[in-house]
Short mmCIF file of C-alpha atoms in Angstrom, two decimals:
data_model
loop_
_atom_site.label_atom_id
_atom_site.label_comp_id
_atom_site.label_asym_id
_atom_site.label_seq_id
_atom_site.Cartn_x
_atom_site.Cartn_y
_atom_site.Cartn_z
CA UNK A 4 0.00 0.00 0.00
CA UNK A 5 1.08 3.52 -1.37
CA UNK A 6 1.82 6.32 0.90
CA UNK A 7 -0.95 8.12 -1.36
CA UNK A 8 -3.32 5.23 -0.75
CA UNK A 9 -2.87 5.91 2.86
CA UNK A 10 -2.97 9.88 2.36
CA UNK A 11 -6.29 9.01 0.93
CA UNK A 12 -7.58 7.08 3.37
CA UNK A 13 -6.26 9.22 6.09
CA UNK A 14 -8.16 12.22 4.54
CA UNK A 15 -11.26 10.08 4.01
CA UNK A 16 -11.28 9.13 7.61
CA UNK A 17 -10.67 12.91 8.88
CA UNK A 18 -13.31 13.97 6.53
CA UNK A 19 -16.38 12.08 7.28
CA UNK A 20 -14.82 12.20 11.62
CA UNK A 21 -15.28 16.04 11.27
CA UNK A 22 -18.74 16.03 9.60
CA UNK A 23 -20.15 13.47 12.20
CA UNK A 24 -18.31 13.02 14.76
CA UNK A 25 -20.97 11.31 17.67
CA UNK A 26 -22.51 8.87 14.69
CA UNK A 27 -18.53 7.75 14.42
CA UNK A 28 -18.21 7.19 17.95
CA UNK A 29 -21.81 5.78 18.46
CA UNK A 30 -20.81 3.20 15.54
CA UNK A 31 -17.21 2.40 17.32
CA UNK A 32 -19.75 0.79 20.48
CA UNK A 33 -21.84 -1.01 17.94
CA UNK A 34 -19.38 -4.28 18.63
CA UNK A 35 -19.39 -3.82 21.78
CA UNK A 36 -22.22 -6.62 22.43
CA UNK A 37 -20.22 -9.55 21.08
CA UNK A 38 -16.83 -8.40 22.53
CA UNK A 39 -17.70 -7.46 26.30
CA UNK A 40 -19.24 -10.46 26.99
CA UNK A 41 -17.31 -12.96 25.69
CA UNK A 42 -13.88 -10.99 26.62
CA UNK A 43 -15.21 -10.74 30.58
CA UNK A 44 -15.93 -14.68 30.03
CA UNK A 45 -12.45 -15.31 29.19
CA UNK A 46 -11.12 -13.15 31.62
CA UNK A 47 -13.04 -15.02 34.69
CA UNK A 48 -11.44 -18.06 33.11
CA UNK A 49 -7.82 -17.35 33.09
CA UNK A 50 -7.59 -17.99 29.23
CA UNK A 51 -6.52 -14.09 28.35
CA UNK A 52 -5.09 -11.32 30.09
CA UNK A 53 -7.56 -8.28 29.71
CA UNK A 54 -5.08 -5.91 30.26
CA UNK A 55 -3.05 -7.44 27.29
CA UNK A 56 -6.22 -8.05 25.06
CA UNK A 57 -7.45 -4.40 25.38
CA UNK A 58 -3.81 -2.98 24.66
CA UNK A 59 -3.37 -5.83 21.53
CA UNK A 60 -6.97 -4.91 20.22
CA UNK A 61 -6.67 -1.22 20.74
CA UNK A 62 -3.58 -1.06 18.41
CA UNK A 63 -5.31 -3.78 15.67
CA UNK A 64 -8.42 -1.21 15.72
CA UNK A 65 -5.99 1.97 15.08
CA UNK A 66 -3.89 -0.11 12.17
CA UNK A 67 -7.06 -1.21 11.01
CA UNK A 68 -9.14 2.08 10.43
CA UNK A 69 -5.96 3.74 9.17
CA UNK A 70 -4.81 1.02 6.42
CA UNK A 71 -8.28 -0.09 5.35
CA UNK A 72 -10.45 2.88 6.13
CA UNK A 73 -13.73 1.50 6.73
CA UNK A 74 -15.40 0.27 10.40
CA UNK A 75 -13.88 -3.26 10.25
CA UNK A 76 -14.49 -4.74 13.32
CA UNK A 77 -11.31 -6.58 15.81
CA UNK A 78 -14.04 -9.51 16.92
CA UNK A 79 -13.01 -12.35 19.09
CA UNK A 80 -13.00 -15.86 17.30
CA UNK A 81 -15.81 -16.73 18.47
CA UNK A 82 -15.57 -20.76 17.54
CA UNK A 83 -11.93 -20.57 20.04
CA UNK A 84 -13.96 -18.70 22.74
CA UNK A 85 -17.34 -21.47 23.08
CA UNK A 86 -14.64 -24.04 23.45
CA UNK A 87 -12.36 -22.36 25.82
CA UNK A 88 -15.26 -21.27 28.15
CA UNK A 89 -17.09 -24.55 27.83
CA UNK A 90 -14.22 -26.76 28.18
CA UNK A 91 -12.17 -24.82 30.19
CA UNK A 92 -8.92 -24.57 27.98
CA UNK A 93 -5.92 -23.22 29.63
CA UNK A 94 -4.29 -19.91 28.31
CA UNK A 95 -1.49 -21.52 26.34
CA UNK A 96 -4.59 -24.33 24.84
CA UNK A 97 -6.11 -20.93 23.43
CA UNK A 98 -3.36 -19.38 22.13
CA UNK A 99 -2.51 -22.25 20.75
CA UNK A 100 -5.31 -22.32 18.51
CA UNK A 101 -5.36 -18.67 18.07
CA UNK A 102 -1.75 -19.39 16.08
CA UNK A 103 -2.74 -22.47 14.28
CA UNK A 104 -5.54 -20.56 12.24
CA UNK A 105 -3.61 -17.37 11.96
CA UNK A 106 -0.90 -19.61 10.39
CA UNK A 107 -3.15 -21.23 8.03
CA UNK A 108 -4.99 -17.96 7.35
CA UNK A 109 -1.51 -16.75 6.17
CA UNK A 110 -0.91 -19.65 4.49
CA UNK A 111 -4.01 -19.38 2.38
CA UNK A 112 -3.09 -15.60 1.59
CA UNK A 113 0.13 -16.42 0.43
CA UNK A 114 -0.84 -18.98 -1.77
CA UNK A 115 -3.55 -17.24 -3.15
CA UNK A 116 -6.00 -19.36 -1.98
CA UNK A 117 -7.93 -16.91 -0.36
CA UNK A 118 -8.61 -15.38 -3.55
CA UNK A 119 -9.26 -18.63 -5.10
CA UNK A 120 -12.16 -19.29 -2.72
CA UNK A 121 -13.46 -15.96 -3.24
CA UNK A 122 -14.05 -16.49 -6.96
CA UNK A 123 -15.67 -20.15 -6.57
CA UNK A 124 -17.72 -19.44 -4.02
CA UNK A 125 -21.35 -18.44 -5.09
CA UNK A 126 -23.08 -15.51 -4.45
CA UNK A 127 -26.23 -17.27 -3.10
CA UNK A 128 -23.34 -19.20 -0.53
CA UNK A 129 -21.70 -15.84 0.39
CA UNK A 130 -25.29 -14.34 1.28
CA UNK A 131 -26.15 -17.20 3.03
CA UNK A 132 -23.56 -17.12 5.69
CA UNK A 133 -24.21 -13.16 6.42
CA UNK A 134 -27.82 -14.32 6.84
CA UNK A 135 -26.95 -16.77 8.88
CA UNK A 136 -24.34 -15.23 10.73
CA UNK A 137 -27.09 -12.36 11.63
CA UNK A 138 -30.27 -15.28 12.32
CA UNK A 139 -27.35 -16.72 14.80
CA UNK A 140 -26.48 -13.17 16.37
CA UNK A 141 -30.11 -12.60 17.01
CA UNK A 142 -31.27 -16.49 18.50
CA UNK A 143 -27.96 -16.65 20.98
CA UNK A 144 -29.20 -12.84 22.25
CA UNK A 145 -32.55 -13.85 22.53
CA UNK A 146 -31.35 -17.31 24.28
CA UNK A 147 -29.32 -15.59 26.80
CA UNK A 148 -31.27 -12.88 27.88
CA UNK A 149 -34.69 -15.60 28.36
CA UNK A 150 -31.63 -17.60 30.66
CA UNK A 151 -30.66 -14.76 32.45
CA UNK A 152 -33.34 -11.96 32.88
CA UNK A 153 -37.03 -11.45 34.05
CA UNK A 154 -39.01 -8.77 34.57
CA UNK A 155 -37.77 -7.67 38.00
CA UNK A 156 -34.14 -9.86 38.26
CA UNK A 157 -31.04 -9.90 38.22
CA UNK A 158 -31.56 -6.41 39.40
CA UNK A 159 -33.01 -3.05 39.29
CA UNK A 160 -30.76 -2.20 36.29
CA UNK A 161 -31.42 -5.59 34.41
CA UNK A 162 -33.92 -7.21 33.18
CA UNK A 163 -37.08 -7.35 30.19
CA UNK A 164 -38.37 -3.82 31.63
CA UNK A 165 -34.95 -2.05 30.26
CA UNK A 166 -34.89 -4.26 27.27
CA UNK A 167 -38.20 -3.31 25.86
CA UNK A 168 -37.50 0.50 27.07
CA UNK A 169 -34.29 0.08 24.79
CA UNK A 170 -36.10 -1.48 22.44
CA UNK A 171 -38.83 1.42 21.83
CA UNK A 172 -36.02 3.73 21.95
CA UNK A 173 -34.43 1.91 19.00
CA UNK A 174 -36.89 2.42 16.99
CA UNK A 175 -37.46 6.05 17.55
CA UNK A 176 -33.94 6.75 16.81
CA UNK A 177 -34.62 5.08 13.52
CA UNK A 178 -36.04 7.85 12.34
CA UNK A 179 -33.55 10.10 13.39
CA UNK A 180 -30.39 8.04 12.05
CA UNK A 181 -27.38 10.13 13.15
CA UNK A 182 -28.62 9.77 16.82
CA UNK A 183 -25.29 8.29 18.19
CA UNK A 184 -27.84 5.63 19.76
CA UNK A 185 -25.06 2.66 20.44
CA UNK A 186 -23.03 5.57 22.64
CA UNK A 187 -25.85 6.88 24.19
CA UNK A 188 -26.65 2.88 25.28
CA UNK A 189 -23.22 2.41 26.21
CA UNK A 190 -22.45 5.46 28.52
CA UNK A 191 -26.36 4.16 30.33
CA UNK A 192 -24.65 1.00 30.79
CA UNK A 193 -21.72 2.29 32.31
CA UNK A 194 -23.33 4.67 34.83
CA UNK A 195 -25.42 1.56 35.72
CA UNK A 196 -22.16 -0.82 35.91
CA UNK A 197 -20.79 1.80 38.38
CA UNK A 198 -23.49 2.16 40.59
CA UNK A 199 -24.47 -1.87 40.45
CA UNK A 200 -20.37 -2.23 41.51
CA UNK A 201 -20.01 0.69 44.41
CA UNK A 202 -23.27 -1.39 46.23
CA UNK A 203 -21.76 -4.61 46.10
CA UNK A 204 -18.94 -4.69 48.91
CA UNK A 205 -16.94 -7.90 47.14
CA UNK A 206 -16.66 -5.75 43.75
CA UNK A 207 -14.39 -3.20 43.37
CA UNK A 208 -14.55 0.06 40.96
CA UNK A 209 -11.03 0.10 38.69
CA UNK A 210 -8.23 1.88 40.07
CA UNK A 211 -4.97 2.78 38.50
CA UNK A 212 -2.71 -0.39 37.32
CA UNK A 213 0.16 -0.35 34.91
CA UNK A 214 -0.09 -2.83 32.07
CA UNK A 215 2.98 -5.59 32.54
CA UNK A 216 3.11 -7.28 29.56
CA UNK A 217 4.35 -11.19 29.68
CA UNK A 218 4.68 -14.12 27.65
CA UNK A 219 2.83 -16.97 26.83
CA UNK A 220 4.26 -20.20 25.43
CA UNK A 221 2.27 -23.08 24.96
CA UNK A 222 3.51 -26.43 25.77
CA UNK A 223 3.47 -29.63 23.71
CA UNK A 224 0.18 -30.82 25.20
CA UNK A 225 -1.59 -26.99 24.80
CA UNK A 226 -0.58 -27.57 21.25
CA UNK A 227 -2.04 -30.70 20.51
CA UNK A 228 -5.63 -29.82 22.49
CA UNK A 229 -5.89 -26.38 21.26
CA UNK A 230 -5.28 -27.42 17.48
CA UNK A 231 -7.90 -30.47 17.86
CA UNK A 232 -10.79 -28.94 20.43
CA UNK A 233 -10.70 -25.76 19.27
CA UNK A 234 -8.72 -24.57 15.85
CA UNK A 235 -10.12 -26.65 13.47
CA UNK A 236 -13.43 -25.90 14.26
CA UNK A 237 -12.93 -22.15 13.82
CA UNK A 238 -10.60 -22.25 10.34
CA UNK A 239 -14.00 -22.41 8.35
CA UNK A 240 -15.62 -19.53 10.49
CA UNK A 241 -12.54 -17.58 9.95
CA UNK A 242 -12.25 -18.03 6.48
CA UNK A 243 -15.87 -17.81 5.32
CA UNK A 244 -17.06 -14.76 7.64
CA UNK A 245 -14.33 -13.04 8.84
CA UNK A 246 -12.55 -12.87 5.08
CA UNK A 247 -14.82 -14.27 1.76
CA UNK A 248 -17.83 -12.60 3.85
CA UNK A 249 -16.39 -9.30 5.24
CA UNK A 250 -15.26 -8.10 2.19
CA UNK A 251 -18.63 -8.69 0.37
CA UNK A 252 -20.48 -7.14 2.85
CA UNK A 253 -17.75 -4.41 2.86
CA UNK A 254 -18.94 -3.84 -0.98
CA UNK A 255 -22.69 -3.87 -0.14
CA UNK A 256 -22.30 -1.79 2.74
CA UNK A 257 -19.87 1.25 1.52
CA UNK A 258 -19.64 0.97 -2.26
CA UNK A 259 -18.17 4.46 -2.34
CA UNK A 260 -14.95 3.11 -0.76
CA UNK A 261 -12.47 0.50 -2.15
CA UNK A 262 -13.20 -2.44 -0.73
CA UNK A 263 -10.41 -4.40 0.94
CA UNK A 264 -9.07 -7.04 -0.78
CA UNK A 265 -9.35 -10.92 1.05
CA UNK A 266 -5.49 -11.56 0.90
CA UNK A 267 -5.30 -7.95 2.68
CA UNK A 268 -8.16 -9.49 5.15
CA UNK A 269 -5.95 -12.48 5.38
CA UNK A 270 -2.79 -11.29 6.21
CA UNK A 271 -4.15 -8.81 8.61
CA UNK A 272 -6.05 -11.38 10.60
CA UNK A 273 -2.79 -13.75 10.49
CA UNK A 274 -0.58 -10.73 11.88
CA UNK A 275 -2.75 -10.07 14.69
CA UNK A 276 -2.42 -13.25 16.44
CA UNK A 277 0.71 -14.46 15.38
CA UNK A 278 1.70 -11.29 17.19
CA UNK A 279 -0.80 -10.66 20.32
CA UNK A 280 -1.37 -14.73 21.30
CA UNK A 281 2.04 -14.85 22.43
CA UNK A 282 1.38 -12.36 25.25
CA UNK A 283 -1.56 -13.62 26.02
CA UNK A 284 -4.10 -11.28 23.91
CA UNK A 285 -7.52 -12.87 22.46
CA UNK A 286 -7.25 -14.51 19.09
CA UNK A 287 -9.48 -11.90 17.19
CA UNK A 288 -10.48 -12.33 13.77
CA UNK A 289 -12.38 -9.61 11.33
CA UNK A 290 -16.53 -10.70 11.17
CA UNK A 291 -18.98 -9.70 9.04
CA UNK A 292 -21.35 -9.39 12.12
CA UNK A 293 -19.03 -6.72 14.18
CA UNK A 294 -18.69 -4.89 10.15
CA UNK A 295 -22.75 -4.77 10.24
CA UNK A 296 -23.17 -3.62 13.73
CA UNK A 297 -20.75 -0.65 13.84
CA UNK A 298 -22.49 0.08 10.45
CA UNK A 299 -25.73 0.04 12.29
CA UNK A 300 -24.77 2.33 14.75
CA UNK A 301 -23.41 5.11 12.64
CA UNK A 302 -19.94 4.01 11.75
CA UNK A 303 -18.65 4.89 7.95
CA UNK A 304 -14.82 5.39 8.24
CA UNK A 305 -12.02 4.17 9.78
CA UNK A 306 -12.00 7.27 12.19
CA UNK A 307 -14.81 5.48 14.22
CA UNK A 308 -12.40 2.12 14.80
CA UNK A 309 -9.28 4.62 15.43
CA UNK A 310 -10.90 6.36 18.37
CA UNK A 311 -12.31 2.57 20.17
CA UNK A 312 -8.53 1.82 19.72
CA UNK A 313 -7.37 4.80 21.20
CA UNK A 314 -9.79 4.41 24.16
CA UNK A 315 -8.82 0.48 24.86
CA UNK A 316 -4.97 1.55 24.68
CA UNK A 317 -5.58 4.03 27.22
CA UNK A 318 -8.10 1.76 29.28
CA UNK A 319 -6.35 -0.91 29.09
CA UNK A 320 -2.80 0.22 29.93
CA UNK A 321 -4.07 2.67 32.86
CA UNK A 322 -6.78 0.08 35.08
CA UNK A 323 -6.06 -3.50 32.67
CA UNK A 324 -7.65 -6.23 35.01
CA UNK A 325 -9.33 -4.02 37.25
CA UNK A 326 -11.61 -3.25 34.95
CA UNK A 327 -13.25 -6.97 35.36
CA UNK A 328 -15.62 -6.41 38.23
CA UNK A 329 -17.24 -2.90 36.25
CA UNK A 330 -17.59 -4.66 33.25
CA UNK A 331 -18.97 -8.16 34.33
CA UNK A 332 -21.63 -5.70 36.02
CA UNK A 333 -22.40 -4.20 32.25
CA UNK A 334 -26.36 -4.69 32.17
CA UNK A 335 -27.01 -8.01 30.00
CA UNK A 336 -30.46 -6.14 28.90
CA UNK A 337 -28.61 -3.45 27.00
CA UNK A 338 -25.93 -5.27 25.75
CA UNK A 339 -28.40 -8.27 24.03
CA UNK A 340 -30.48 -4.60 21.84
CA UNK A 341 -27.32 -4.43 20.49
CA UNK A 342 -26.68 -7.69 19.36
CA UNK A 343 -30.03 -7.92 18.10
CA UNK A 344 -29.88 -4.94 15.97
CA UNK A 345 -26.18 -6.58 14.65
CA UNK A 346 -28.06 -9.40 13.60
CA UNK A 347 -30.68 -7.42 11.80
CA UNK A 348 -28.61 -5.67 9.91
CA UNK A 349 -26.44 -8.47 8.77
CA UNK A 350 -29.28 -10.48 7.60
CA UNK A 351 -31.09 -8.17 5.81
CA UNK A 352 -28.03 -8.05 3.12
CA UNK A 353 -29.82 -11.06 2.18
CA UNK A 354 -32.45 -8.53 0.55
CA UNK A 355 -29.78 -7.75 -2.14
CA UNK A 356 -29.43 -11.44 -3.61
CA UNK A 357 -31.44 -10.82 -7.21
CA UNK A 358 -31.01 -6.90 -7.22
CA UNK A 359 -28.31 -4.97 -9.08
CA UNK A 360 -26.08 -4.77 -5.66
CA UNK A 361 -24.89 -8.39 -6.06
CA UNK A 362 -22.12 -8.92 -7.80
CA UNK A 363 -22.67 -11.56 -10.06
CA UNK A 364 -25.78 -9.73 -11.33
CA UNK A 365 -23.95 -6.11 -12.16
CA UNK A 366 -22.23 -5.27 -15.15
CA UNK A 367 -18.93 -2.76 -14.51
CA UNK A 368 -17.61 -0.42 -15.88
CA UNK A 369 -21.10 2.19 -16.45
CA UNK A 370 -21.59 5.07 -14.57
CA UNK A 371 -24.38 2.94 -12.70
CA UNK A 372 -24.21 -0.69 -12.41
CA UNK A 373 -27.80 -2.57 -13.58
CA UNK A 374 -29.48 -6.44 -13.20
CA UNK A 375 -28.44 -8.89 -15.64
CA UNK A 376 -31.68 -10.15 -16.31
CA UNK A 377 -32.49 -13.94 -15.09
CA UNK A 378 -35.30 -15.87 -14.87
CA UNK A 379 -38.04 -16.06 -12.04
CA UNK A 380 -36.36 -19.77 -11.87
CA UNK A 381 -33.09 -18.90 -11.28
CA UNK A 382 -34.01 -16.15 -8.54
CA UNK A 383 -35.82 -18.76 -7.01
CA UNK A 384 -33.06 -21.18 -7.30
CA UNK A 385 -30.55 -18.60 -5.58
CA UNK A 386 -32.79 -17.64 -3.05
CA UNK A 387 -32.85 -21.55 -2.08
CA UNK A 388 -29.08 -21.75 -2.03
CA UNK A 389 -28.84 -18.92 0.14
CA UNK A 390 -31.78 -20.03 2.36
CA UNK A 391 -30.21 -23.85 2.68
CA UNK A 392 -27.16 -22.41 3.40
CA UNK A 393 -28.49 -19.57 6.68
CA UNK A 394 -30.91 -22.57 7.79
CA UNK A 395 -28.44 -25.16 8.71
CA UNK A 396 -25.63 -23.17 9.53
CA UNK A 397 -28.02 -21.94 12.55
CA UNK A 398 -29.86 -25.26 12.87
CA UNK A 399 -26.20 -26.58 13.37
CA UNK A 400 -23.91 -23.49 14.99
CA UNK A 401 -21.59 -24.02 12.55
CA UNK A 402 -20.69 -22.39 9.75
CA UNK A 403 -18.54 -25.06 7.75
CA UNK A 404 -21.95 -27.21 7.82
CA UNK A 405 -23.76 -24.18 6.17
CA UNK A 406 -21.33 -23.63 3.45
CA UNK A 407 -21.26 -27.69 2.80
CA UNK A 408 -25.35 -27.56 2.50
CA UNK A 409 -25.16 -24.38 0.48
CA UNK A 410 -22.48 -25.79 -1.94
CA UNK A 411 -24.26 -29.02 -2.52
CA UNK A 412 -27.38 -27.41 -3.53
CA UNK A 413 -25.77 -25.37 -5.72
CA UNK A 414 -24.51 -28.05 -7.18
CA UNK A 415 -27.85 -29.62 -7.36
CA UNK A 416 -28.74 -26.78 -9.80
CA UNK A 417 -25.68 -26.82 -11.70
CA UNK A 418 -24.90 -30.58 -12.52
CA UNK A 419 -28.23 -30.84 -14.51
CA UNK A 420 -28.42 -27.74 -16.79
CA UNK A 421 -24.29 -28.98 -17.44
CA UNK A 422 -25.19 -32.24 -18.70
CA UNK A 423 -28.00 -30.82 -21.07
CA UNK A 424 -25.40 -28.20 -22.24
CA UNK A 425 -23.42 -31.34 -23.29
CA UNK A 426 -25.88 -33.52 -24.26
CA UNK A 427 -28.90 -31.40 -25.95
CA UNK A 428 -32.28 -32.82 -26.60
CA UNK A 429 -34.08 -31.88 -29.88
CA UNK A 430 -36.25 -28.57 -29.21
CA UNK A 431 -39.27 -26.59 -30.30
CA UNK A 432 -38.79 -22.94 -31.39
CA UNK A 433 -39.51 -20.69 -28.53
CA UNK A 434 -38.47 -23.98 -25.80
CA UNK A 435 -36.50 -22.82 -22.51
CA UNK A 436 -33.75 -25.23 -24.04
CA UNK A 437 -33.29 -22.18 -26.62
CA UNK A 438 -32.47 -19.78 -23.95
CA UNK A 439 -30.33 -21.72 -21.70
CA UNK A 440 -26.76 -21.01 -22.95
CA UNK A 441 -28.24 -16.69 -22.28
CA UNK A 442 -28.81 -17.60 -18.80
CA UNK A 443 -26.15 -20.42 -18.24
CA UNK A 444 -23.25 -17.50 -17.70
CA UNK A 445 -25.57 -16.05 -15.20
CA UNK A 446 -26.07 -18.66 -12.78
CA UNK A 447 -23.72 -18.07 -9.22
CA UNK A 448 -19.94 -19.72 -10.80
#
């Protein structure tokens, strides 16, 4: 990358910062749903260092917004984290499988395989995991706030009474978009975090504690468990949302800005934690869900990531772990609205499949791209693909099963119309047979 590329982008950021400043910083809190919790989880579990983790992330959020210049979010792996919390992994187990995918990330990027996959990968596919990546945001917000909350408990502070309050509010701020809604949330959060932590006399508010970094080697063993139980299991997530996915949803999202390319994505994921896991920092990934929320919220530059970096490298060097108690008080009520409005926004890219917006449908190079035209049997078709794919990727939490069901029936469509491409029948004048070499190039390659 050019030092005019980045002149650009710095000027971009800077720009749209000093038109709308409190939408940026309502759409740098927009992540803040997926990361606090499952960041406080680890935490409680001695499988990260918060101190490290908010120091590691606040410096991949500043490199981030300046080199790619859109809100791309610095999300936990997510696969890594349900297996350290519900199997209890050590620290050097996590890392451990932190590095293996990095490695294999970079791998793919330097072999080009990244790119590869992102031309062979259909459309219908690629929707089909935002969808449902954004169904699966929604259903585990909805889960844990039915597990945790009622209308009067765990407190004052938390439960349905402030969700549906939050709720309403949501909506009215829809129709005032540049409400910095997200920030508003999050500093009502805080203030209740704060007073939830001075009443409780075994919690403590954070005081003043220098970050000491240290290292973190994993052993033969943490190798071995962390590569089995938990890396392979999140290679597919990390390759299918938080690369092929981001960038498409990059392109649907801000058209008006180059969209990052997935070796870019790639490396930068594979730097993070080949860096930050040996010190004990999360192994973070970029998602398509943290890229929709922060969009939600107002986010439309890089300047919005830069200043959530800047605030976690002061946070997190200045109190690090005594920060735990405030933010493991963090009303659940508040945090699950903004999860659920993630989700929302990530699966309605779905809406986009057969329109102009997807790529496979829009001719380049005009001053407006337009629909190839395809038949009400093809939209249908691709609207299946992308449907089979969202359905059992959230029937099964898992993302590599999605992509599998999503490939084969694309497939399913494929195989026949390439068999009667090699083997035509005889056909009347005016048959579909007659028009299926116009609308073979336009089916999802």
């Amino acid at each position: 990358m050019g030092r005019s590329t980045l002149r650009q982008l710095a000027s971009h950021n800077l720009s749209i910062f000093r038109h709308q400043p409190l939408t940026e910083i309502s759409g740098a809190f927009g992540d803040l749903g997926t990361f606090l919790p499952i960041v406080i989880a680890l935490t409680e579990g001695h499988q990260i260092s918060l101190t490290t983790t908010l120091v590691f992330t606040g410096v991949y959020n500043i490199l981030t917004g300046a080199f790619f210049g859109i809100p791309l979010p610095v999300q936990p792996m997510k696969a890594i984290a349900a297996v350290s919390i519900l199997k209890g992994l050590t620290a050097g187990q996590t890392a451990a499988a932190g590095i293996f995918v990095s490695s294999c990330i970079l791998v793919f990027s330097i072999t080009g395989l990244l790119s590869w996959f992102t031309r062979v990968i259909p459309i219908p596919v690629v929707k089909g995991i935002q969808v449902g990546a954004g169904l699966s945001l929604i259903i585990a917000a909805g889960s844990k706030a039915l597990s945790s909350l009622s209308w009067t408990t765990p407190s004052w502070a938390d439960n349905y009474l402030w969700m549906i309050l939050g709720f309403v509010f949501l909506f009215v701020f829809n129709l005032r978009p540049r409400t910095p809604y997200a920030l508003i949330l999050f500093l009502i959060g805080i203030v209740f975090a704060v007073i939830r932590t001075t009443g409780d006399q075994h919690q403590h508010l954070p005081a003043f504690r220098l970050w000491r970094p240290y290292t973190q080697i994993p052993s033969s063993s943490e190798w071995k468990t962390g590569i089995l139980d938990a890396g392979i299991g999140q290679l597919p997530l990390t390759t299918l949302n938080s690369v092929v996915a981001v960038t498409h949803l990059a392109a649907d999202l801000l058209p008006e800005i180059q969209t990052p390319s997935v070796t870019s994505i790639g490396f930068s994921v594979a730097i993070m934690n080949l860096l930050g896991c040996w010190f004990g920092a999360m192994p973070v990934c970029h998602g398509s869900g943290g890229l929709a929320a922060q969009y939600r919220f107002g986010a439309r530059s890089g300047a919005s990531i830069i200043f959530l970096g800047l605030l976690k490298l002061m946070v997190g060097i200045m109190f690090g772990e005594s920060l735990t108690d405030l933010l493991h008080r963090f009303p659940l009520a508040l945090l699950s609205i903004m999860i659920i409005a993630a989700g929302l926004e990530l699966a309605s890219v779905g809406e986009s499949l057969n329109t102009p917006r997807a790529r496979d449908l829009s001719k380049e190079g005009t001053d407006a791209p337009h629909a190839v035209g395809i038949t009400d049997e093809e939209r249908k078709q691709r609207w299946t693909v992308m449907l089979v794919t969202a359905g059992l990727l959230v029937a099964f939490k898992n993302d590599a099963i999605g992509f599998l069901a999503g490939m084969c029936c694309h497939w399913s469509y494929r195989l026949p119309r390439g068999l009667a491409t090699r083997h035509p029948g005889p056909s009347r004048p005016g048959s579909r047979s007659e028009d299926s070499d116009e609308h073979q190039s336009l089916l999802p390659r």
